[in-house]
CSV table of C-alpha atoms in Angstrom, one decimal:
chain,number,residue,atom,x,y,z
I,2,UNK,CA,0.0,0.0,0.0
I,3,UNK,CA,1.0,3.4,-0.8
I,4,UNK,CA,1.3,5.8,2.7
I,5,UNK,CA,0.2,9.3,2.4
I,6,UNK,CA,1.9,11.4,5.1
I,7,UNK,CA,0.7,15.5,5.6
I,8,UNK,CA,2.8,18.0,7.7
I,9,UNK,CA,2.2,20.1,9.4
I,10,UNK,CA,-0.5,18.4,11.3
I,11,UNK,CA,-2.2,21.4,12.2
I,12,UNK,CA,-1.4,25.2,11.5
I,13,UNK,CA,-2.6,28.5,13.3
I,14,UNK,CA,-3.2,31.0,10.6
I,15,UNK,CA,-5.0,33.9,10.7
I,16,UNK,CA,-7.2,36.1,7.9
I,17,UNK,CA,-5.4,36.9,4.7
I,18,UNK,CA,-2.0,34.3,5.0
I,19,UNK,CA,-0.7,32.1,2.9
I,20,UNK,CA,-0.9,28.7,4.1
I,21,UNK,CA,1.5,25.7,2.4
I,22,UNK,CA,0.5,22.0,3.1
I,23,UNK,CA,2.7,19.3,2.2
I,24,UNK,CA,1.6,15.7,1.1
I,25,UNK,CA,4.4,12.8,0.9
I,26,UNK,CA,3.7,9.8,-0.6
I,27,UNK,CA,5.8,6.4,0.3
I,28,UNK,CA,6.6,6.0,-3.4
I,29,UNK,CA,6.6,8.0,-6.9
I,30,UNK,CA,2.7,8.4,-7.8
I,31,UNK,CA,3.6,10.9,-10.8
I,32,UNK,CA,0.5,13.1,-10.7
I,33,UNK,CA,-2.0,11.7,-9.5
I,34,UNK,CA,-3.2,12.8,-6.1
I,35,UNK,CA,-6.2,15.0,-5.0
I,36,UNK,CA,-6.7,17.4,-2.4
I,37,UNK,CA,-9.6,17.7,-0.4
I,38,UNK,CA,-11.3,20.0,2.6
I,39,UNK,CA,-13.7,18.7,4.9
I,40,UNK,CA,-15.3,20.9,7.4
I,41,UNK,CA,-17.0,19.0,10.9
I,42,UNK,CA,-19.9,17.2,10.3
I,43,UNK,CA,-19.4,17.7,6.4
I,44,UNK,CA,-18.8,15.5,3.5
I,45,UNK,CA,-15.0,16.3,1.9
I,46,UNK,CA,-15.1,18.5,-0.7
I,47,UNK,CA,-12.1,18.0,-4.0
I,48,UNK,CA,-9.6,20.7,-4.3
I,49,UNK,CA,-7.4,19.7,-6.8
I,50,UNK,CA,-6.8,17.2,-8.8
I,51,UNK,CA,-4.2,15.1,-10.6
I,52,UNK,CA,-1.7,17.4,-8.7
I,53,UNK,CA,-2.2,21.2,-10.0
I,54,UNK,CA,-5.4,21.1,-11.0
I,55,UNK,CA,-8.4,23.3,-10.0
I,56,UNK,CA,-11.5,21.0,-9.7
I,57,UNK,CA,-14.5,23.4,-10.9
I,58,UNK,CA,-15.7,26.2,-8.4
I,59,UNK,CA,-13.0,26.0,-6.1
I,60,UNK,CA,-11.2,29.5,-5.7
I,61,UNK,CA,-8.3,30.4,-7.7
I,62,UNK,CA,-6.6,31.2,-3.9
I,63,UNK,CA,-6.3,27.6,-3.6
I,64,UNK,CA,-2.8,26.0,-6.1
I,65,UNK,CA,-1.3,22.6,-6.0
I,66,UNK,CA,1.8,21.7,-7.1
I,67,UNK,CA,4.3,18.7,-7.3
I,68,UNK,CA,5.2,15.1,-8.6
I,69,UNK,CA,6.7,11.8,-7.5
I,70,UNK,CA,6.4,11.7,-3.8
I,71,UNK,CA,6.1,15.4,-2.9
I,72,UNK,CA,3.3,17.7,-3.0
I,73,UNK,CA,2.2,21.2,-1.9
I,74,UNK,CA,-1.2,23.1,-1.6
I,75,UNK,CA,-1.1,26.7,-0.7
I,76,UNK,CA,-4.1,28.8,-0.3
I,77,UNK,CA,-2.9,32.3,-1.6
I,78,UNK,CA,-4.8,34.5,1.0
I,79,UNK,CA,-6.6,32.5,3.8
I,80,UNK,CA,-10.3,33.3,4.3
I,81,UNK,CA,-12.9,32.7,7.0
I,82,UNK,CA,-14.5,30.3,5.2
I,83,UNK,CA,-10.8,28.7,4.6
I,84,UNK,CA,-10.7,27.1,8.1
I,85,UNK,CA,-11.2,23.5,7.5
I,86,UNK,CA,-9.0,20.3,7.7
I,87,UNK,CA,-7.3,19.1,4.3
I,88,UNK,CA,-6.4,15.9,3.5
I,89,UNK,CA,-4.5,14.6,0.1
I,90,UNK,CA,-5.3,10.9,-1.8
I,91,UNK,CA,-3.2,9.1,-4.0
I,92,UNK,CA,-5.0,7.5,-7.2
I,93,UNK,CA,-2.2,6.2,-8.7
I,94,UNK,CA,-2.9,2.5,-7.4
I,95,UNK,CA,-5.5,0.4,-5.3
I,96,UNK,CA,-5.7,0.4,-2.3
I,97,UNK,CA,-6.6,4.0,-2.8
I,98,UNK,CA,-4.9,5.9,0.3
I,99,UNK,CA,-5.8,9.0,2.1
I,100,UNK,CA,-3.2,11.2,4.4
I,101,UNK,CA,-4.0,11.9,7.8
I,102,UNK,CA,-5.2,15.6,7.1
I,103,UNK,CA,-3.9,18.9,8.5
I,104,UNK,CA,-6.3,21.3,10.0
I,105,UNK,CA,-6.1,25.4,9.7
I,106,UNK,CA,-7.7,26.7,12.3
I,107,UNK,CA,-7.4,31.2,13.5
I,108,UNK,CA,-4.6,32.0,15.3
A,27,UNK,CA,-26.0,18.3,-10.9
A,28,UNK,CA,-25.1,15.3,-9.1
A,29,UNK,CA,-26.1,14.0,-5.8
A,30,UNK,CA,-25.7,11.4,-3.8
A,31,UNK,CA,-27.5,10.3,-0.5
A,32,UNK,CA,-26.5,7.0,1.9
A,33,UNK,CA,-29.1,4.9,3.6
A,34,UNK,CA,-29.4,2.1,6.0
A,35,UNK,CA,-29.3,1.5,9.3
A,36,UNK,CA,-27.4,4.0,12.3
A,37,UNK,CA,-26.6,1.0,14.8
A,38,UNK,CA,-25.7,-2.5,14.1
A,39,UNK,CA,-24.4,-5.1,16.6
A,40,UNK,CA,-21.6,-6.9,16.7
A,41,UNK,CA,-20.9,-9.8,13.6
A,42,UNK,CA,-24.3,-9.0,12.2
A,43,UNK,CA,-24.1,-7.6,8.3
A,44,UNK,CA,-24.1,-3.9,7.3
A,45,UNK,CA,-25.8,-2.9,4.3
A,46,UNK,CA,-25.4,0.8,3.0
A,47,UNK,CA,-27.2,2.3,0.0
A,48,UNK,CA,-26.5,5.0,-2.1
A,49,UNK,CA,-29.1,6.5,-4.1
A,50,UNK,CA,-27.4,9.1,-6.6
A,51,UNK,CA,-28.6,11.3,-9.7
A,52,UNK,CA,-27.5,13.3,-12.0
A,53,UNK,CA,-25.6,10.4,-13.9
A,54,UNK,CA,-25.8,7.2,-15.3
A,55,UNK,CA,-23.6,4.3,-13.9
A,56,UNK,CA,-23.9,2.7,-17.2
A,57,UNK,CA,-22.0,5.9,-18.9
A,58,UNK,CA,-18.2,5.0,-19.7
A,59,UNK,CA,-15.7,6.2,-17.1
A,60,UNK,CA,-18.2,6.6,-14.2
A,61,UNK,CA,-17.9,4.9,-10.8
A,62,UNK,CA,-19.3,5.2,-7.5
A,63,UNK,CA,-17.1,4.5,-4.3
A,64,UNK,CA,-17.4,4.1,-0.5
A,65,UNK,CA,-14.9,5.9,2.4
A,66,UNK,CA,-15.5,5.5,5.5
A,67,UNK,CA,-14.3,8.2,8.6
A,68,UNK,CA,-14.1,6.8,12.0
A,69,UNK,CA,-14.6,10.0,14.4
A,70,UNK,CA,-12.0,12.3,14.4
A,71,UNK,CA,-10.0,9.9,12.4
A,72,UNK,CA,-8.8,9.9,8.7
A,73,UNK,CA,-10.9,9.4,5.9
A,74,UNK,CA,-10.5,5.2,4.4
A,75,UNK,CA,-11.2,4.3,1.1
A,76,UNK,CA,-13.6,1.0,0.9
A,77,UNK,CA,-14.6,-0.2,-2.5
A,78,UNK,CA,-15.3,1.3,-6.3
A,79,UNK,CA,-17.2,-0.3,-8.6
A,80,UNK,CA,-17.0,1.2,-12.5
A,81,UNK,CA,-19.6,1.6,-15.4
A,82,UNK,CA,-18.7,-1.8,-16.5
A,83,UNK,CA,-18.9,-4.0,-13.5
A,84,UNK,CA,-15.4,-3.7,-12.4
A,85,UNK,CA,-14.9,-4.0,-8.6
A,86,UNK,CA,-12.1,-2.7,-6.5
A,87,UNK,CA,-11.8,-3.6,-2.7
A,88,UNK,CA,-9.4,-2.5,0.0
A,89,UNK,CA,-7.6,-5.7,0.5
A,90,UNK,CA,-7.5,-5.3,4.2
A,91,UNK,CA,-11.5,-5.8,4.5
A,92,UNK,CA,-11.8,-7.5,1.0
A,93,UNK,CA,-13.1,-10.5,2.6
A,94,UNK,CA,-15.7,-8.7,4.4
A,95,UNK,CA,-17.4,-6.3,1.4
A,96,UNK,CA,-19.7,-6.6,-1.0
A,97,UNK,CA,-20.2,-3.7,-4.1
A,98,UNK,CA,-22.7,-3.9,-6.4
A,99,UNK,CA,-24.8,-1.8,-8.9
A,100,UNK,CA,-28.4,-1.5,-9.7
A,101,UNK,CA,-28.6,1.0,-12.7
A,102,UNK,CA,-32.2,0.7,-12.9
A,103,UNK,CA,-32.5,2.2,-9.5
A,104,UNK,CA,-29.1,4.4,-9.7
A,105,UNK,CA,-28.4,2.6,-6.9
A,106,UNK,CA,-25.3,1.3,-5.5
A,107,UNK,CA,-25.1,-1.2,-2.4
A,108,UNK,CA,-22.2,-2.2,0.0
A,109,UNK,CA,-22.3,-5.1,2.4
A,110,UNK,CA,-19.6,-5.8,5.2
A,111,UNK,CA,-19.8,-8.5,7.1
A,112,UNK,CA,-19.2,-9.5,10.5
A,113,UNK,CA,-19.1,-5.4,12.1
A,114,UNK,CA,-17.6,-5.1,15.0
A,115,UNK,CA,-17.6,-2.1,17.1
A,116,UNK,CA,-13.8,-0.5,15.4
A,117,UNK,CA,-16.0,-0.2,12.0
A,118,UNK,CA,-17.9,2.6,13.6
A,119,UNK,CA,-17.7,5.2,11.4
A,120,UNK,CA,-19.1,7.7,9.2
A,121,UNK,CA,-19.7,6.0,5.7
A,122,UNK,CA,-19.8,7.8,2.7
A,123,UNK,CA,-20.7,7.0,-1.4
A,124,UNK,CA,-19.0,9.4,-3.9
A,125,UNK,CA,-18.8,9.9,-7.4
A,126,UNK,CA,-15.5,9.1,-9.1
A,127,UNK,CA,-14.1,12.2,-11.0
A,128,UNK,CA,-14.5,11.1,-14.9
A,129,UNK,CA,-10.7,10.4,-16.0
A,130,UNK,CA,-9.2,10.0,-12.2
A,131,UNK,CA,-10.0,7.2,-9.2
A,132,UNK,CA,-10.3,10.8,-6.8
A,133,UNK,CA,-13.9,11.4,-5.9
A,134,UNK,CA,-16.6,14.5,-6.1
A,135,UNK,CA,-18.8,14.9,-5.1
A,136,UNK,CA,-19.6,13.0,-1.9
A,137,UNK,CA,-22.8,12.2,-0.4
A,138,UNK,CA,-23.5,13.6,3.3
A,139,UNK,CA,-22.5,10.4,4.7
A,140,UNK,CA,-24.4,8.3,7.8
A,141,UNK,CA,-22.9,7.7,10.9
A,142,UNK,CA,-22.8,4.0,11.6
A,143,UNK,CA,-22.6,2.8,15.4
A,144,UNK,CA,-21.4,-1.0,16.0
A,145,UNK,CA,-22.8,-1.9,19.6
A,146,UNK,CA,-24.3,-4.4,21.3
């Protein structure tokens, strides 16, 4: 099975920061990895995917990057409605694997 | 727009058999590329992928509870139904269907997902 590891595990930020994520994988999964942000009591909602790219609706303040085993999101400018907990998944093989998440909450 | 929506039951006891439904629209699971999947989300834990089944009948099962689902597909109904056998109270979770993304095995969107309870 392919791991999917986040840091940091949480993150204080505050209105109007730029926040960067990191996903690691346990071994090279090219592109293919999705983020997602889930906010309590709510269903996860996809970010990005296949590594950098914006799934329809989702705010241009939110970017993804990277390939192999590393991989970024960074949400430009934080907003209220921003703080949530963010979680990456790998699609490049079954079993598909989800990282632990990473949750921005206000400083 | 598509939606899904899980049913079934909110507390099951130990070794008895889960079923969950999920009742989606907005797409046809007999359209090439589509699938439907299940993740479940014990509280405050991470989010585990369960099973995908595709347009064309293909199933895919995490291996660590492969012996224990079931996925299957009733187009008719744009329904799609997973069993797990034998629950015991660590499968407590919140389980959720979602679309798979057209070209990718990620998944949007998700249904609200039901909060299953193993106890006796």
């Amino acid at each position: 099975d392919i791991q999917m590891t986040q840091s940091p595990s949480s993150v204080s930020a505050s209105v109007g920061d730029r926040v960067t994520i990191t996903c690691r994988a346990s071994q090279g999964i090219s592109t293919w990895l999705a983020w997602y942000q889930q906010k309590p009591g709510k269903a996860p909602k996809l970010l990005i995917y296949a590594a950098s790219s914006l799934q329809s609706g989702v705010p241009s303040r939110f970017s993804g990057s990277g390939s192999g085993t590393d991989f970024t999101l960074t949400i430009s400018s934080l907003q209220p409605e921003d703080f949530a907990t963010y979680c990456c998944q790998q699609g490049n093989s079954f079993p598909l694997t989800f990282g632990p998440g990473t949750t921005v909450d206000i400083k | 727009q598509i939606t899904l929506k899980e049913s079934g039951p909110t507390l099951v006891k130990p070794t008895q058999t889960l079923t969950l439904t999920c009742t989606f629209s907005g797409f046809s699971l007999t359209t090439n590329g589509v699938g439907v999947g299940w993740i479940r989300q014990p509280p405050g834990k991470a989010l585990e992928w369960l099973a995908l089944i595709y347009w064309d009948d293909e199933k895919r099962y995490s291996p660590s509870l492969k012996s224990r689902l079931t996925i299957t597909k009733d187009t008719s109904k744009n329904q799609v139904v997973l069993t797990m056998t034998n629950m015991d109270p660590l499968d407590t979770a919140t389980y959720f269907c979602a679309h798979r993304h057209v070209a990718y095995n990620f998944f949007d969107p998700w249904g609200q997902g039901t909060l299953v309870t193993v106890s006796s």
